[in-house]
Amino acid sequence: MLYSEDLNVVYVNNEKRLLSNIDHDITLLDWLRTNQKLKGTKEGCAEGDCGACSVLVHDGLNSEVKPINSCLVRLGQVVGKGIITVEGVGNEKKPHPLQTAFIKENASQCGYCTPGFIISGISLLNSKKDVNDNSINDAISGNLCRCTGYSPIVKALKSVANNNKEIKPKHFVEQNNDIQLGMVTYCNPINLGELKQLTNKKNFRFLAGGTDLNLQRPIINEVKNTIINLSNIKELKEIEIQGNNLLLGSAVSIEDFLEIIKDKIPELIELLQRFGSPQIRNQGTIGGNLCTSSPIGDIAPVLLALNSKLNIFSREGTKKVYLRDFYTGYRKNILNKDEIISSIEIPLPKKDYNLFCWKLSKRYDQDISTISLTVYIKIKDQIIDDIHLAAGGIAEIPKTLEGLCKDMIGQELDKSISLAINDIKSHIKPISDIRGTADYRIEAFRGLFKRLQKCLVDDVNTLSIMEYNDE
Ligand SMILES: Cc1cc2nc3c(=O)[nH]c(=O)nc-3n(C[C@H](O)[C@H](O)[C@H](O)COP(=O)(O)OP(=O)(O)OC[C@H]3O[C@@H](n4cnc5c(N)ncnc54)[C@H](O)[C@@H]3O)c2cc1C
Ligand code: FES
Ligand code: FES
């Protein structure tokens, strides 16, 4: 692995910037604003919620640019990458057509949110997606505007849908070097061999996207620390179909997972589209989501219901563990300090089964679940032939509901769901927290079973609470 101060660079708006003389661990946002004097990128919440800090990231290989929240990314994570800020999109003398459209459509008032919206808009215009209400709403779902209102913003975006508006990131050869920033050394291995060499260090932590861990940053900064960044390890980014299984590297981003499942597990699209925002989904990974061991993480219940297995890697080799045996308590799992999830084996849903993946949160977008439920069910002549239920927010860990499944198998569909609705309290033990009390969660969970009854018995498709009309 390369280690040289001179080689530590970030390409900002297609210009090479050396990372030297930085004596403290710093967010990408603070570095852009204070060291690079690029003040167009704003800080609002500093927690990934408002999008004011959005920038585009690219790897120098192709023209693909992805929006991320620069407040959630540490500078040490983007060594060797390309960053495009709003200044790189256009300026007063030579504005990008989208910036001109914002002026024309009165899409900005105080202007604080505007750079973030421009970045999100540009990422959509640069993508291969059609520009319509659906794709615009999704593209800007991680951006908050408090004074303009969203209609003029959507109008501005639509008005440039057919212009030649691509921005062209510079091509370069990415070098993922190590860098020391204050108390923290960032190691950026690019393969599992390099990773093995690092895990004999004393005080280290793994980091993938950092959308969870970086929120706890003050704790990490108190002592000398090594952060091992998993997100550049090529083996952890692999995606393969092996027979009836989808093999997914743990560092695959949520956004890339969303693209893959569009034809493999379409029932999962809505849940993943509601995962955070594009900025969070580009940065956050599947492995990171499972390893937060949060009882309300969105991915675990789906993978539990499909009976997925994890490949766990360490210097000693790789072992297989069922996801159902992974969690040991509130935010705890079986991993030893030097072990990582390297990949996940997900059995693809069978054709004669129905799959429902539902999430209930306080907001439609940009919010983790209060509760969630995945139902994987086979029905034969109105009898439940097989059923797998898994849920989030109903205990200290994401869980399968094996007892309830046993009670339901072999029973008449309608009667069996009614029994589950009446009996739900005896199968779950939710915690009370900031998102909801235990009592609220029990009632809401009951509601999801009523929804299941509507879908399967009354044949009412209540899959989406959001209906967009493109006209
Ligand atoms: C604004 C916002 C919105 C969010 N919305 C959602 C949402 O809708 N749904 C949801 O479920 N979550 C949500 N999250 C939480 C978070 O984004 C996800 O959990 C994300 O998937 C975490 O992945 P990461 O790669 O960023 O994890 P990181 O922060 O990098 O890591 C999380 C933990 O896992 C460990 N880790 C990471 N990868 C591995 C690995 N391969 N092996 C071993 N350990 C590992 C790290 O050491 C760390 O302890 C949101 C977060 C924010 C800030
Ligand atoms: S400052 Fe709000 S998302 Fe980064
Ligand atoms: S224009 Fe003021 S917050 Fe959006």
Coordinates of C-alpha atoms and ligand atoms in Angstrom, one line a residue:
M1 CA 0.0 0.0 0.0
L2 CA 1.3 3.5 -0.8
Y3 CA 2.0 5.8 2.0
S4 CA 3.3 9.2 1.0
E5 CA 2.2 12.7 2.0
D6 CA 2.7 13.8 -1.6
L7 CA 0.4 11.2 -2.9
N8 CA -2.5 12.1 -0.7
V9 CA -4.7 14.1 -3.0
V10 CA -8.3 14.9 -3.6
Y11 CA -9.5 16.2 -6.9
V12 CA -11.8 19.2 -6.2
N13 CA -13.7 20.5 -9.2
N14 CA -11.3 18.7 -11.4
E15 CA -8.2 20.2 -9.8
K16 CA -5.7 18.2 -7.8
R17 CA -5.5 19.3 -4.1
L18 CA -2.7 18.0 -2.0
L19 CA -3.6 16.9 1.5
S20 CA -0.7 18.2 3.5
N21 CA -0.5 20.2 6.8
I22 CA -3.8 19.0 8.1
D23 CA -3.3 18.2 11.7
H24 CA -6.8 17.2 12.7
D25 CA -9.5 14.8 11.8
I26 CA -12.0 16.9 9.8
T27 CA -15.2 16.4 7.8
L28 CA -15.1 16.8 4.0
L29 CA -17.6 19.7 4.5
D30 CA -15.3 21.6 6.9
W31 CA -12.3 21.0 4.8
L32 CA -14.0 22.3 1.7
R33 CA -15.3 25.4 3.5
T34 CA -12.3 26.3 5.6
N35 CA -9.2 24.9 3.8
Q36 CA -10.5 25.2 0.3
K37 CA -12.5 28.4 0.8
L38 CA -15.4 26.8 -1.1
K39 CA -18.2 28.3 0.9
G40 CA -21.0 27.4 -1.6
T41 CA -21.5 24.1 0.2
K42 CA -23.4 24.8 3.4
E43 CA -23.9 23.3 6.8
G44 CA -27.4 22.9 8.1
C45 CA -28.0 20.0 10.4
A46 CA -24.6 18.3 10.3
E47 CA -26.4 14.9 10.6
G48 CA -27.3 13.9 7.0
D49 CA -30.9 15.2 7.2
C50 CA -31.0 18.5 5.3
G51 CA -28.8 18.1 2.2
A52 CA -27.4 21.6 2.4
C53 CA -23.9 20.1 2.4
S54 CA -24.4 17.9 -0.7
V55 CA -21.5 17.4 -3.1
L56 CA -20.9 15.0 -5.9
V57 CA -18.3 12.3 -5.6
H58 CA -16.6 10.3 -8.4
D59 CA -13.8 7.8 -8.7
G60 CA -12.0 9.3 -11.8
L61 CA -12.8 6.3 -13.9
N62 CA -16.0 7.3 -15.7
S63 CA -18.5 10.1 -15.8
E64 CA -20.7 8.8 -13.1
V65 CA -21.1 11.3 -10.2
K66 CA -23.0 10.5 -7.0
P67 CA -24.4 12.9 -4.5
I68 CA -23.3 12.5 -0.8
N69 CA -23.6 14.5 2.4
S70 CA -20.2 16.0 2.9
C71 CA -21.0 16.6 6.6
L72 CA -21.2 12.8 7.2
V73 CA -17.9 12.0 5.3
R74 CA -14.5 12.4 6.8
L75 CA -11.7 13.7 4.7
G76 CA -9.7 10.5 5.3
Q77 CA -12.4 8.6 3.5
V78 CA -12.1 10.4 0.2
V79 CA -8.3 10.3 -0.4
G80 CA -7.8 9.8 -4.1
K81 CA -11.4 10.6 -5.1
G82 CA -12.9 13.4 -7.1
I83 CA -15.3 15.9 -5.5
I84 CA -17.5 18.4 -7.4
T85 CA -19.0 21.2 -5.4
V86 CA -21.6 23.8 -6.5
E87 CA -18.7 26.1 -7.6
G88 CA -17.6 23.3 -10.0
V89 CA -21.1 23.2 -11.6
G90 CA -21.3 26.8 -12.7
N91 CA -20.8 30.4 -11.6
E92 CA -22.2 33.8 -12.1
K93 CA -20.3 34.3 -15.4
K94 CA -21.0 30.9 -16.7
P95 CA -24.0 29.4 -14.9
H96 CA -25.1 25.8 -15.5
P97 CA -28.6 25.8 -17.3
L98 CA -30.1 24.4 -14.0
Q99 CA -28.8 27.4 -12.1
T100 CA -30.3 29.7 -14.7
A101 CA -33.6 27.8 -14.5
F102 CA -33.6 28.2 -10.7
I103 CA -33.5 32.0 -11.2
K104 CA -36.1 32.0 -13.9
E105 CA -38.6 29.8 -12.0
N106 CA -38.0 31.6 -8.6
A107 CA -36.8 28.4 -7.1
S108 CA -34.7 30.1 -4.5
Q109 CA -35.5 32.7 -1.7
C110 CA -33.0 32.8 1.1
G111 CA -30.8 30.6 -1.0
Y112 CA -29.3 28.5 1.9
C113 CA -30.6 25.2 0.5
T114 CA -30.0 26.1 -3.1
P115 CA -26.5 24.7 -3.6
G116 CA -27.6 21.3 -2.2
F117 CA -30.7 21.2 -4.5
I118 CA -28.4 22.1 -7.5
I119 CA -26.1 19.2 -6.7
S120 CA -29.0 16.8 -6.3
G121 CA -30.6 18.1 -9.5
I122 CA -27.3 17.8 -11.4
S123 CA -26.9 14.2 -10.2
L124 CA -30.3 13.4 -11.7
L125 CA -29.5 15.2 -15.0
N126 CA -26.2 13.4 -15.3
S127 CA -27.8 10.0 -14.7
K128 CA -29.5 7.8 -17.3
K129 CA -32.9 8.2 -15.5
D130 CA -35.9 9.9 -17.2
V131 CA -36.6 13.3 -15.6
N132 CA -40.2 13.1 -14.3
D133 CA -42.1 13.7 -11.1
N134 CA -41.0 10.4 -9.7
S135 CA -37.3 10.7 -10.3
I136 CA -37.2 14.4 -9.3
N137 CA -39.0 13.7 -6.0
D138 CA -36.6 10.9 -5.3
A139 CA -33.5 13.0 -6.3
I140 CA -34.4 15.8 -4.0
S141 CA -35.8 13.7 -1.1
G142 CA -32.6 14.4 0.9
N143 CA -32.9 18.2 0.5
L144 CA -34.9 20.5 2.8
C145 CA -36.1 23.9 1.7
R146 CA -37.8 26.0 4.4
C147 CA -38.8 29.0 2.5
T148 CA -39.3 28.6 -1.3
G149 CA -41.6 25.5 -1.4
Y150 CA -40.8 22.6 -3.7
S151 CA -43.0 23.3 -6.7
P152 CA -40.7 26.0 -8.3
I153 CA -37.7 23.7 -7.7
V154 CA -39.4 20.8 -9.4
K155 CA -40.5 23.1 -12.3
A156 CA -36.9 24.4 -12.7
L157 CA -35.6 20.8 -12.9
K158 CA -38.2 19.8 -15.4
S159 CA -37.5 22.8 -17.6
V160 CA -33.9 21.6 -18.3
A161 CA -34.7 18.0 -18.6
N162 CA -33.9 18.0 -22.3
N163 CA -30.9 20.4 -22.4
N164 CA -27.4 19.2 -22.9
K165 CA -26.5 19.6 -19.2
E166 CA -23.9 16.9 -18.3
I167 CA -21.0 17.9 -16.3
K168 CA -17.8 16.1 -17.1
P169 CA -15.6 14.9 -14.2
K170 CA -11.8 14.6 -14.9
H171 CA -10.4 11.1 -15.4
F172 CA -7.6 10.1 -13.2
V173 CA -6.1 7.0 -11.6
E174 CA -7.5 6.7 -8.1
Q175 CA -4.9 6.0 -5.3
N176 CA -6.3 5.0 -2.0
N177 CA -3.5 5.9 0.4
D178 CA -3.3 5.9 4.2
I179 CA -3.4 9.3 5.9
Q180 CA -3.0 10.5 9.4
L181 CA -5.3 13.4 10.5
G182 CA -4.7 14.3 14.1
M183 CA -5.5 11.4 16.4
V184 CA -6.9 9.3 13.6
T185 CA -5.1 7.3 10.9
Y186 CA -7.2 6.3 8.0
C187 CA -6.2 3.1 6.2
N188 CA -7.7 2.6 2.8
P189 CA -7.0 -1.0 1.8
I190 CA -8.1 -2.1 -1.6
N191 CA -8.2 -5.9 -1.2
L192 CA -8.7 -8.4 1.6
G193 CA -5.0 -9.2 1.6
E194 CA -4.2 -5.7 2.6
L195 CA -7.0 -5.7 5.1
K196 CA -5.4 -8.8 6.8
Q197 CA -2.2 -6.9 7.4
L198 CA -4.0 -4.2 9.2
T199 CA -6.1 -6.1 11.7
N200 CA -3.2 -6.8 14.0
K201 CA -3.1 -3.1 14.9
K202 CA -4.0 -2.1 18.5
N203 CA -6.8 0.3 18.4
F204 CA -8.8 0.2 15.2
R205 CA -12.4 0.4 14.0
F206 CA -13.9 -0.6 10.7
L207 CA -15.8 1.9 8.7
A208 CA -17.8 1.4 5.5
G209 CA -19.9 4.4 4.4
G210 CA -19.7 6.1 7.8
T211 CA -23.4 7.2 7.8
D212 CA -23.8 5.6 11.2
L213 CA -20.3 5.6 12.7
N214 CA -19.4 9.2 11.8
L215 CA -22.3 10.5 13.8
Q216 CA -20.5 9.1 16.9
R217 CA -17.2 10.8 15.8
P218 CA -16.5 12.9 19.0
I219 CA -16.0 9.6 20.9
I220 CA -13.6 8.3 18.3
N221 CA -11.5 11.4 18.3
E222 CA -10.7 11.3 22.0
V223 CA -8.0 8.6 21.7
K224 CA -5.4 7.6 19.1
N225 CA -7.3 5.5 16.6
T226 CA -7.0 3.7 13.3
I227 CA -10.0 3.7 11.0
I228 CA -9.9 0.9 8.5
N229 CA -12.1 1.9 5.6
L230 CA -13.8 -1.1 4.0
S231 CA -15.5 0.8 1.2
N232 CA -12.6 0.5 -1.4
I233 CA -12.0 -3.3 -1.0
K234 CA -12.8 -4.8 -4.3
E235 CA -13.9 -8.2 -3.0
L236 CA -16.5 -6.5 -0.8
K237 CA -18.1 -4.7 -3.8
E238 CA -18.7 -7.9 -5.8
I239 CA -22.2 -8.9 -6.9
E240 CA -22.9 -12.3 -8.3
I241 CA -25.8 -14.6 -9.0
Q242 CA -24.9 -18.1 -7.7
G243 CA -27.7 -20.5 -8.6
N244 CA -30.8 -19.3 -6.7
N245 CA -28.7 -17.0 -4.5
L246 CA -27.7 -13.4 -4.8
L247 CA -24.2 -13.0 -3.4
L248 CA -23.7 -9.4 -2.3
G249 CA -20.4 -7.9 -1.1
S250 CA -20.9 -6.2 2.2
A251 CA -19.6 -2.8 0.9
V252 CA -22.2 -2.6 -1.9
S253 CA -24.0 0.6 -1.4
I254 CA -27.7 0.7 -0.6
E255 CA -28.2 2.6 -3.9
D256 CA -26.4 -0.1 -5.9
F257 CA -28.4 -2.7 -4.1
L258 CA -31.6 -0.9 -5.2
E259 CA -30.5 -1.0 -8.8
I260 CA -29.8 -4.8 -8.6
I261 CA -33.1 -5.8 -7.0
K262 CA -35.2 -3.8 -9.5
D263 CA -35.6 -7.0 -11.6
K264 CA -34.4 -9.6 -9.0
I265 CA -36.6 -8.7 -6.0
P266 CA -39.0 -5.9 -7.2
E267 CA -41.0 -6.2 -4.0
L268 CA -38.1 -4.5 -2.3
I269 CA -38.0 -1.4 -4.5
E270 CA -40.3 0.8 -2.4
L271 CA -38.6 0.0 0.9
L272 CA -35.2 0.8 -0.5
Q273 CA -36.4 4.0 -2.3
R274 CA -37.5 5.1 1.2
F275 CA -34.1 4.3 2.7
G276 CA -32.7 7.7 3.8
S277 CA -32.1 9.8 0.7
P278 CA -29.9 9.3 -2.5
Q279 CA -27.0 10.9 -0.5
I280 CA -27.4 8.4 2.3
R281 CA -27.9 5.5 0.0
N282 CA -24.8 6.3 -2.1
Q283 CA -22.7 6.3 1.0
G284 CA -24.3 3.7 3.3
T285 CA -23.6 0.0 2.7
I286 CA -25.5 -3.2 3.2
G287 CA -22.8 -4.5 5.6
G288 CA -22.8 -1.3 7.6
N289 CA -26.6 -1.5 7.9
L290 CA -26.5 -5.1 9.3
C291 CA -23.5 -4.3 11.6
T292 CA -25.1 -1.3 13.3
S293 CA -27.2 -4.1 14.8
S294 CA -30.0 -1.6 15.2
P295 CA -33.4 -3.1 16.0
I296 CA -34.9 -0.8 13.4
G297 CA -32.4 -1.1 10.5
D298 CA -34.3 -1.6 7.3
I299 CA -32.4 -4.4 5.6
A300 CA -32.2 -7.1 8.3
P301 CA -35.9 -8.0 8.4
V302 CA -36.0 -8.6 4.6
L303 CA -32.8 -10.7 4.7
L304 CA -34.0 -12.6 7.8
A305 CA -37.3 -13.6 6.1
L306 CA -35.4 -14.9 3.1
N307 CA -33.1 -16.9 5.4
S308 CA -29.9 -15.2 4.3
K309 CA -26.4 -16.3 5.3
L310 CA -23.4 -14.1 6.1
N311 CA -19.8 -14.8 5.1
I312 CA -17.6 -13.6 8.0
F313 CA -14.0 -12.9 7.2
S314 CA -10.9 -12.6 9.5
R315 CA -7.2 -13.5 9.3
E316 CA -8.1 -17.0 10.2
G317 CA -10.3 -17.4 7.1
T318 CA -14.1 -17.2 6.3
K319 CA -17.0 -18.8 8.1
K320 CA -20.7 -18.9 7.3
V321 CA -23.4 -17.9 9.8
Y322 CA -27.1 -17.5 9.4
L323 CA -28.3 -13.9 9.8
R324 CA -30.8 -15.2 12.4
D325 CA -27.9 -16.2 14.6
F326 CA -26.0 -12.9 14.2
Y327 CA -27.6 -10.5 16.7
T328 CA -27.0 -11.0 20.4
G329 CA -28.6 -8.0 22.0
Y330 CA -29.4 -4.3 21.6
R331 CA -26.8 -3.0 19.0
K332 CA -24.7 -6.1 19.6
N333 CA -23.7 -9.0 17.3
I334 CA -21.4 -12.0 17.3
L335 CA -18.4 -10.4 15.4
N336 CA -15.0 -10.4 17.1
K337 CA -13.0 -7.2 16.9
D338 CA -11.0 -8.3 13.8
E339 CA -14.0 -9.9 11.9
I340 CA -16.0 -8.4 9.2
I341 CA -19.0 -9.4 7.2
S342 CA -17.5 -9.9 3.7
S343 CA -20.6 -10.9 1.8
I344 CA -24.2 -11.9 2.2
E345 CA -25.9 -14.9 0.5
I346 CA -29.6 -14.0 -0.2
P347 CA -31.9 -16.7 -1.5
L348 CA -33.9 -15.1 -4.3
P349 CA -37.7 -15.3 -3.7
K350 CA -39.4 -18.3 -5.2
K351 CA -42.1 -17.8 -7.9
D352 CA -44.9 -19.4 -5.9
Y353 CA -44.4 -17.2 -2.9
N354 CA -45.6 -13.6 -2.2
L355 CA -43.1 -11.2 -0.6
F356 CA -44.2 -8.0 1.2
C357 CA -41.6 -5.6 2.7
W358 CA -43.2 -2.8 4.7
K359 CA -41.8 0.0 6.6
L360 CA -43.6 2.4 8.9
S361 CA -41.7 5.7 9.8
K362 CA -42.6 9.2 10.9
R363 CA -41.7 10.6 7.5
Y364 CA -42.1 8.9 4.1
D365 CA -38.5 9.6 3.0
Q366 CA -35.3 10.2 4.9
D367 CA -36.3 8.3 8.0
I368 CA -35.4 5.0 9.6
S369 CA -38.3 2.7 10.5
T370 CA -40.3 2.8 13.7
I371 CA -41.4 -0.7 12.9
S372 CA -41.1 -2.8 9.8
L373 CA -42.4 -6.2 8.6
T374 CA -41.4 -8.6 5.9
V375 CA -43.8 -11.4 5.0
Y376 CA -42.7 -14.3 2.7
I377 CA -45.6 -16.5 2.2
K378 CA -46.9 -19.4 0.1
I379 CA -50.6 -19.9 -0.2
K380 CA -52.3 -23.0 -1.6
D381 CA -56.1 -23.1 -2.0
Q382 CA -56.5 -20.4 0.7
I383 CA -54.4 -22.4 3.1
I384 CA -51.0 -21.1 4.3
D385 CA -48.6 -23.6 3.0
D386 CA -45.4 -21.8 4.3
I387 CA -44.7 -18.5 5.9
H388 CA -41.6 -16.6 7.1
L389 CA -42.1 -13.4 9.1
A390 CA -39.4 -11.1 10.2
A391 CA -39.6 -7.6 11.7
G392 CA -37.8 -4.6 13.0
G393 CA -38.7 -2.4 16.0
I394 CA -40.5 -5.3 17.8
A395 CA -37.7 -6.3 20.1
E396 CA -34.1 -5.3 21.1
I397 CA -32.9 -6.9 17.8
P398 CA -34.3 -7.5 14.3
K399 CA -36.2 -10.8 14.7
T400 CA -37.9 -13.7 12.9
L401 CA -41.3 -14.6 14.4
E402 CA -40.9 -18.3 14.3
G403 CA -43.6 -19.2 16.9
L404 CA -46.2 -17.2 15.0
C405 CA -45.2 -18.7 11.7
K406 CA -45.7 -22.2 13.2
D407 CA -49.2 -21.2 14.4
M408 CA -50.1 -20.0 11.0
I409 CA -48.9 -22.8 8.7
G410 CA -51.6 -25.2 7.6
Q411 CA -54.4 -22.7 8.7
E412 CA -57.0 -21.0 6.5
L413 CA -55.6 -17.7 5.3
D414 CA -58.2 -15.2 6.6
K415 CA -58.8 -16.9 9.9
S416 CA -55.1 -17.3 10.5
I417 CA -54.3 -13.6 9.9
S418 CA -57.2 -12.6 12.2
L419 CA -55.8 -14.8 14.9
A420 CA -52.3 -13.2 14.4
I421 CA -53.9 -9.7 14.7
N422 CA -55.6 -10.7 18.0
D423 CA -52.6 -12.5 19.4
I424 CA -49.8 -10.2 18.2
K425 CA -49.0 -8.9 21.7
S426 CA -47.8 -12.3 22.9
H427 CA -45.2 -12.6 20.1
I428 CA -43.4 -9.3 20.3
K429 CA -41.6 -7.3 23.0
P430 CA -40.9 -3.8 21.6
I431 CA -38.7 -1.3 23.3
S432 CA -39.9 2.3 23.9
D433 CA -37.6 5.0 22.4
I434 CA -37.7 8.3 20.7
R435 CA -39.5 6.9 17.7
G436 CA -42.4 5.3 19.6
T437 CA -43.5 3.7 22.8
A438 CA -43.8 -0.1 23.1
D439 CA -47.6 0.3 23.1
Y440 CA -47.6 2.4 19.9
R441 CA -45.4 -0.2 18.2
I442 CA -47.7 -3.1 19.2
E443 CA -50.7 -1.3 17.7
A444 CA -48.8 -0.2 14.6
F445 CA -47.6 -3.8 14.1
R446 CA -51.2 -5.0 14.4
G447 CA -52.0 -2.5 11.7
L448 CA -49.4 -4.1 9.3
F449 CA -51.1 -7.5 9.8
K450 CA -54.5 -5.8 8.9
R451 CA -52.7 -4.5 5.8
L452 CA -51.6 -8.1 5.0
Q453 CA -55.2 -9.2 5.3
K454 CA -56.3 -6.5 2.9
C455 CA -53.7 -7.5 0.4
L456 CA -54.1 -11.2 0.5
V457 CA -57.8 -11.7 1.5
D458 CA -59.5 -8.6 0.1
D459 CA -57.1 -8.4 -2.8
V460 CA -56.8 -4.7 -2.2
N461 CA -53.3 -3.5 -3.3
T462 CA -52.3 -1.0 -0.6
L463 CA -48.6 -1.3 -1.4
S464 CA -47.9 2.3 -1.7
I465 CA -49.2 5.3 0.3
M466 CA -47.6 7.7 -2.2
E467 CA -49.1 7.9 -5.7
Y468 CA -47.4 10.2 -8.1
N469 CA -49.1 11.5 -11.2
D470 CA -46.7 12.5 -14.0
E471 CA -49.1 14.7 -15.8
Ligands
LIG1 C1 -30.0 10.9 7.6 C2 -30.0 9.4 7.8 C3 -31.0 8.6 7.3 C4 -30.9 7.3 7.5 N1 -31.9 6.5 7.0 C5 -31.9 5.2 7.2 C6 -33.0 4.4 6.8 O1 -34.0 4.8 6.2 N2 -33.0 3.0 7.1 C7 -31.9 2.5 7.7 O2 -31.9 1.3 8.0 N3 -30.9 3.2 8.1 C8 -30.8 4.5 7.9 N4 -29.8 5.3 8.3 C9 -28.7 4.6 9.0 C10 -27.4 4.3 8.1 O3 -27.4 5.1 7.0 C11 -27.5 2.9 7.6 O4 -27.5 2.0 8.7 C12 -26.3 2.5 6.7 O5 -26.6 1.3 6.0 C13 -25.0 2.3 7.5 O6 -24.0 1.8 6.6 P1 -22.6 2.5 6.6 O7 -21.8 1.8 5.6 O8 -22.7 3.9 6.5 O9 -22.1 2.1 8.1 P2 -20.9 2.7 8.9 O10 -21.3 3.9 9.6 O11 -19.7 2.7 8.1 O12 -20.7 1.5 9.9 C14 -21.7 1.2 10.9 C15 -21.1 0.1 11.9 O13 -20.9 -1.1 11.2 C16 -19.5 -1.5 11.2 N5 -19.3 -2.1 9.9 C17 -19.5 -1.5 8.7 N6 -19.3 -2.4 7.7 C18 -18.9 -3.6 8.3 C19 -18.6 -4.9 7.8 N7 -18.6 -5.2 6.6 N8 -18.2 -5.8 8.7 C20 -18.1 -5.5 10.1 N9 -18.5 -4.3 10.6 C21 -18.9 -3.4 9.7 C22 -18.7 -0.2 11.6 O14 -17.5 -0.5 12.3 C23 -19.7 0.5 12.4 O15 -19.7 0.0 13.8 C24 -29.8 6.7 8.1 C25 -28.8 7.5 8.6 C26 -28.8 8.9 8.4 C27 -27.7 9.7 8.9
FES2 S1 -25.5 19.6 6.9 FE1 -27.5 18.8 6.8 S2 -27.2 17.0 5.6 FE2 -25.2 17.8 5.9
FES3 S1 -34.6 29.0 -0.3 FE1 -34.5 29.3 1.9 S2 -34.3 27.3 2.7 FE2 -34.7 27.0 0.6

